[in-house]
XYZ file of C-alpha atoms in Angstrom:
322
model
C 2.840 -57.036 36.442
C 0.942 -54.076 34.719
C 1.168 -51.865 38.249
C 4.816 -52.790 38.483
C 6.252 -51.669 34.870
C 3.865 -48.065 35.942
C 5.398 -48.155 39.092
C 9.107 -48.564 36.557
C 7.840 -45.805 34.180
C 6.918 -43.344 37.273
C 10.182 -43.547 39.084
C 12.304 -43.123 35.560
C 9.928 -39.900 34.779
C 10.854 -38.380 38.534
C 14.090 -39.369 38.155
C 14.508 -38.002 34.978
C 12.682 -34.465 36.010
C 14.782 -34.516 39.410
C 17.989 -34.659 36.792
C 16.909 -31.615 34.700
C 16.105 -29.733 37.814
C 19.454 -30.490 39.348
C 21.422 -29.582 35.874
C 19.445 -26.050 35.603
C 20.156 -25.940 39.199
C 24.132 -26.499 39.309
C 24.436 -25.103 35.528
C 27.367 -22.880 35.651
C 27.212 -19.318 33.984
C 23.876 -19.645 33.375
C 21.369 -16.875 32.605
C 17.699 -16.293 33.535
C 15.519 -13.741 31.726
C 12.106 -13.100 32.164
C 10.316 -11.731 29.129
C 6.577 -9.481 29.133
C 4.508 -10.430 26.324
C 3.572 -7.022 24.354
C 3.426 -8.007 20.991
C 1.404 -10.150 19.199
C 2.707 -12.120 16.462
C 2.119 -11.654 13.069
C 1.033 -14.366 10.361
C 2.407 -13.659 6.426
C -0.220 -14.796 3.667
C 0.995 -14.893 0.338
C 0.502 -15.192 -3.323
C -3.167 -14.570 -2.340
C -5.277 -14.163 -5.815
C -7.531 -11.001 -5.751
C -8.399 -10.238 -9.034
C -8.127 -12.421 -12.564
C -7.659 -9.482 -15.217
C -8.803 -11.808 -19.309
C -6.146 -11.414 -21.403
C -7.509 -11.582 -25.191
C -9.811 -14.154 -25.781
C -8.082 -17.249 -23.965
C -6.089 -16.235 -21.372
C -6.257 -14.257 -18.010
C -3.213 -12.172 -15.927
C -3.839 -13.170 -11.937
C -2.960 -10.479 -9.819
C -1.714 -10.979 -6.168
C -1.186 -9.386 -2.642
C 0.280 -10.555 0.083
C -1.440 -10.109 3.784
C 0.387 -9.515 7.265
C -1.907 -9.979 10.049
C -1.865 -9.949 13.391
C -2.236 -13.406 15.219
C -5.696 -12.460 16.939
C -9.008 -13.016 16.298
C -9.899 -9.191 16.854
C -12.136 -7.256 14.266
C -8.976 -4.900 12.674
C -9.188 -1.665 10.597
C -7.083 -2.482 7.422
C -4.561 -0.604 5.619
C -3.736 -1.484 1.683
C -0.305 -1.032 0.339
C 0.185 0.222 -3.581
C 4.381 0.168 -4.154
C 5.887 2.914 -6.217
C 7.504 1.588 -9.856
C 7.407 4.781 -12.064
C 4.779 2.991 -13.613
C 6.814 0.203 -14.968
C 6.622 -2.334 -12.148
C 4.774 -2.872 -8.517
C 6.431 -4.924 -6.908
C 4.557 -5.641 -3.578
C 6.659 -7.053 -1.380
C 8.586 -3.506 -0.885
C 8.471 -1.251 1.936
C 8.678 -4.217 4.409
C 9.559 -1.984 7.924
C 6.135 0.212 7.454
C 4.136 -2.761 6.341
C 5.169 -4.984 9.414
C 4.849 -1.960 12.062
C 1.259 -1.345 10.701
C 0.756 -5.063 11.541
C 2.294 -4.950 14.651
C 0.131 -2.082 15.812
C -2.950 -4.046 14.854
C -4.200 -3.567 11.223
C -4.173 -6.340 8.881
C -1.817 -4.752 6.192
C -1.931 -5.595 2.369
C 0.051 -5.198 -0.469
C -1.487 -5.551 -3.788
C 0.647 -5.249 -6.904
C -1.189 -3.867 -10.238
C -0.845 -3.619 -14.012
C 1.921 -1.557 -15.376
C 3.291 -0.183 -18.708
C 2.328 -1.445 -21.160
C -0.856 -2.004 -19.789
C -2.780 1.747 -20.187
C -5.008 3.845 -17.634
C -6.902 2.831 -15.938
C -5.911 -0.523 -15.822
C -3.229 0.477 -12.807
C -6.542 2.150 -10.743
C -8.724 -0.770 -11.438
C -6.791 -3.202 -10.329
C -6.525 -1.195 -7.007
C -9.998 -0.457 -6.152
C -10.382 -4.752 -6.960
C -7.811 -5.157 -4.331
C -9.908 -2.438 -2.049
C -13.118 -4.876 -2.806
C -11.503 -7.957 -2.599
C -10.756 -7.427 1.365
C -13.843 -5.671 2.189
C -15.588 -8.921 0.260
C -13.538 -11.263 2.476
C -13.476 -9.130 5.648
C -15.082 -12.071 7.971
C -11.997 -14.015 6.763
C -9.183 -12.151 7.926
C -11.097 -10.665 10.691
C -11.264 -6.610 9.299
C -13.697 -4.517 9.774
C -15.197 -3.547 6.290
C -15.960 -0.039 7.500
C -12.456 0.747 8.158
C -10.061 0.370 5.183
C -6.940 2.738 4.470
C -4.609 2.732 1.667
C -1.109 4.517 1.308
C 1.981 4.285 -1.597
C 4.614 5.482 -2.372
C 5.385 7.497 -5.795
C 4.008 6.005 -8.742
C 1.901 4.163 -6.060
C 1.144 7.383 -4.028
C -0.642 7.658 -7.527
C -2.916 4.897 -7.350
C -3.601 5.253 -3.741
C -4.967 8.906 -4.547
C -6.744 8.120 -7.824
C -8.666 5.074 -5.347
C -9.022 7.530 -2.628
C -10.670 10.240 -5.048
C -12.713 7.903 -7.179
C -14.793 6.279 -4.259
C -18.194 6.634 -6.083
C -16.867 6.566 -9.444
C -18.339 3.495 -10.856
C -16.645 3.086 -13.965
C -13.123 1.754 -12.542
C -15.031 -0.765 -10.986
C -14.244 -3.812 -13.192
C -13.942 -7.680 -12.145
C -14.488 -9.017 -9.070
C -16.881 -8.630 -6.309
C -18.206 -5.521 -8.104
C -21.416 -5.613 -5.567
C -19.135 -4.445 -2.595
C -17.802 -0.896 -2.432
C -14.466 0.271 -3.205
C -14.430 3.464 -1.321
C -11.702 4.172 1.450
C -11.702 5.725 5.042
C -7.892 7.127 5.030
C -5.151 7.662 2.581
C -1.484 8.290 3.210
C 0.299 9.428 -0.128
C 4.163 9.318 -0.015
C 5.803 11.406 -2.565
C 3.250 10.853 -4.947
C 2.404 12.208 -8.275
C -0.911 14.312 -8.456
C -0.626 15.923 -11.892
C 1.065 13.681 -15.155
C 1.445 16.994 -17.098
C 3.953 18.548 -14.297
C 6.119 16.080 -12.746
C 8.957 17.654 -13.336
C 7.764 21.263 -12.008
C 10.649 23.486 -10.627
C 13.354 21.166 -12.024
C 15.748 22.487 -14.542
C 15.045 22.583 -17.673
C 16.541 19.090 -19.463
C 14.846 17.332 -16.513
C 11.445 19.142 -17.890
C 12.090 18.521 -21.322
C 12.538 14.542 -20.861
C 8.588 15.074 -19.353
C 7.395 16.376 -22.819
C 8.756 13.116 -24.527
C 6.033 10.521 -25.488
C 8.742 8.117 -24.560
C 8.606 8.690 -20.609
C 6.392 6.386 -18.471
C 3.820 9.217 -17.662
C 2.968 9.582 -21.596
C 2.647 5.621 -22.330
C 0.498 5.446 -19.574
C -1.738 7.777 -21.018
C -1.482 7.276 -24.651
C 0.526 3.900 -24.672
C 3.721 2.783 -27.059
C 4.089 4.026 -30.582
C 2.528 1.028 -32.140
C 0.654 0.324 -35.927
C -1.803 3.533 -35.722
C -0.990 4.847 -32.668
C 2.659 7.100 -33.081
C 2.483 7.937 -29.574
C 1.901 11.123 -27.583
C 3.410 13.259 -24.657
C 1.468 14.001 -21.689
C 0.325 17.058 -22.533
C -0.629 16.182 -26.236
C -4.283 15.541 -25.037
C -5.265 17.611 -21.723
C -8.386 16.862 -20.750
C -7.300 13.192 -21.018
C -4.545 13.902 -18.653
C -6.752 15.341 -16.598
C -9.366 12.936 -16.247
C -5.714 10.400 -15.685
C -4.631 12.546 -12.727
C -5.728 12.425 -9.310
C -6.324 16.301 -9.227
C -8.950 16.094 -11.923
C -11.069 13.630 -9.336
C -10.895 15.817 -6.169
C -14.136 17.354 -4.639
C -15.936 17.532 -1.515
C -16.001 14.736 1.270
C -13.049 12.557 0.428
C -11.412 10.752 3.029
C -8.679 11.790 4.749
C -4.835 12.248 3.602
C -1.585 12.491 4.495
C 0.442 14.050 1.828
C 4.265 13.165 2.994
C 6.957 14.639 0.407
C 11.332 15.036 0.316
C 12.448 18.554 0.435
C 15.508 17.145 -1.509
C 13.487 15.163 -4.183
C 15.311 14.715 -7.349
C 12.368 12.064 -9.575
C 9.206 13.642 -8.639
C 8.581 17.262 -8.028
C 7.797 18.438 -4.278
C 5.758 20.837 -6.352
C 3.322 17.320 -6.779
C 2.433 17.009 -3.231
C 2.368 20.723 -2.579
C -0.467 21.600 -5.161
C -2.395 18.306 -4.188
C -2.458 19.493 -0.628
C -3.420 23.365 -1.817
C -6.280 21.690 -3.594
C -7.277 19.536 -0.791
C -7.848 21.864 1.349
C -9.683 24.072 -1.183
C -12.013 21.531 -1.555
C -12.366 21.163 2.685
C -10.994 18.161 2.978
C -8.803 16.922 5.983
C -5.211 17.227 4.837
C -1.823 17.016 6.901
C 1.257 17.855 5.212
C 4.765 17.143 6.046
C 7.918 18.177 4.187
C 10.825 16.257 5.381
C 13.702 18.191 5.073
C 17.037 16.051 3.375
C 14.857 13.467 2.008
C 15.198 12.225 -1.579
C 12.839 9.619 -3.476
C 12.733 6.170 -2.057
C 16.420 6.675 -0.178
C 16.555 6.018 3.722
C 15.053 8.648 5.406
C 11.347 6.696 4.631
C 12.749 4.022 6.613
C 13.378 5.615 9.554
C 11.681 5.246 13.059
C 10.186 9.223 13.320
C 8.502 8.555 9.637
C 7.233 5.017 9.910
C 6.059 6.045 13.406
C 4.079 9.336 12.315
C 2.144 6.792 9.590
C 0.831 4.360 11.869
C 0.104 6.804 14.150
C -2.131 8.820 11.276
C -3.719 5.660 10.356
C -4.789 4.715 14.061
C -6.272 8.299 14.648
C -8.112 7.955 11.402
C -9.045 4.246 11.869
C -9.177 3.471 15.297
């Protein structure tokens, strides 16, 4: 009885396959593709917790990234993402088409957001270089190779990727966390970032200049923070050598990673003059710099997301981490 129902099922399962073959077979208009498999798929981790910042006495702010990575089980260099704000948000799930084509050329790729206005320097810079110790602290985890980490942002967070790429050994920013693992970098791209608070309105006219000197504009409550019981507030420039210390040209010196210093020649927000005296005073300072104007380009508008740019970034980041 038993060999004669799995005699039953065997004939039904032929038949059945003899069927499908026959309808693929006879299946009118039908088309056949064959496909190569070149790209590996890539896996999106998110709301992943990488620093807890206390918040007064009772309370604590969490602060999250979110990780693309390849499907693999390779050792991968790592590149970490800071999104431009003007210093008011950081929203990190921007700047999607260079973040998935760094993934898709092999790097695990994270995007960290960090503490904003209100919140006053350095809280924006600590919270980076946590994110920067965070993966090099979990490197066996998502498969990266601790020795290879990159970061690159755009505007306000071209900012904070050159104030982490400058302050490698510069213990004091390194708060929270995982504080027993460094938060130095290998590579930094900065995309029309801002170098200098006292100037970013350089070579503008003269209204655009003048809304720099208020203590009302992001740069100064950064700095100084919001007129508030003591404090009546301040504009950039009120206290220089705080500035200073603030911007990422008071921080450069010898053997810093490499940069990529990418700017608009039509940039209305943030001064081209930003990116040219960082990359004058990179090279002063012999470190390996590439600059590229590109011509048209505004702040943030669509040239950034075209092929030719995102292309010329991962191809940086594999020279410099590959």
């Amino acid at each position: 009885m038993i060999g004669r129902f799995f005699g039953v099922c065997a004939a039904v399962t032929m038949a059945a396959s003899g069927l499908a073959q026959a309808a693929q077979q006879n299946a009118a208009g039908k088309e056949v593709i064959k496909v190569s498999v070149n790209e590996t798929q890539v896996d999106v981790i998110s709301n992943v917790v990488f620093s807890q910042v206390p918040m007064g006495r009772r309370n604590s702010r969490p602060l999250y990234m979110t990780i693309l990575t390849p499907r693999n089980d390779d050792i991968k260099p790592a590149v970490l993402y800071f999104p431009g704000g003007g210093f008011t948000s950081a929203d990190r799930e921007k700047y999607l088409e260079m973040r998935l084509a760094l993934a898709k050329a092999g790097f695990v790729v994270a995007s960290a957001e960090y503490r904003t206005v209100p919140d006053v320097y350095p809280a924006p810079v600590v919270d980076a270089k946590a994110a920067v110790r965070y993966l090099r602290a979990n490197a066996e985890k998502y498969h990266i190779n601790p020795q290879k980490i990159g970061v690159f942002g755009d505007s306000a967070g071209g900012y904070v990727t050159q104030m982490v790429a400058f302050t490698g050994e510069e213990k004091q920013y390194d708060r929270g966390e995982h504080t027993d693992v460094s938060s130095e970098v290998q590579a930094a791209v900065t995309i029309y970032g801002i170098s200098d608070l006292t100037n970013i309105g350089a070579g503008y006219p003269q209204e655009v200049q003048k809304v720099h000197e208020s203590p009302a504009v992001t740069e100064a409550l950064l700095v100084h923070g919001p007129a508030f019981g003591t404090n009546p507030g301040s504009s950039i420039t009120a206290d220089p050598d705080k500035a200073r210390e603030a911007s990422p040209l008071g921080h450069i010196k010898q053997g810093l990673p490499p940069m990529l210093v990418m700017h608009g020649s039509n940039d209305k927000l943030v001064s081209p003059v930003q990116s040219e005296q960082l990359y004058e005073a990179l090279v002063q300072a012999g470190v390996s710099v590439d600059y590229v104007v590109v011509e048209g380009a505004g702040h943030g508008d669509a040239y950034w997301f075209q092929k030719p740019i995102i292309e010329r970034v991962v191809t940086w980041f594999e020279h410099h981490l590959k």
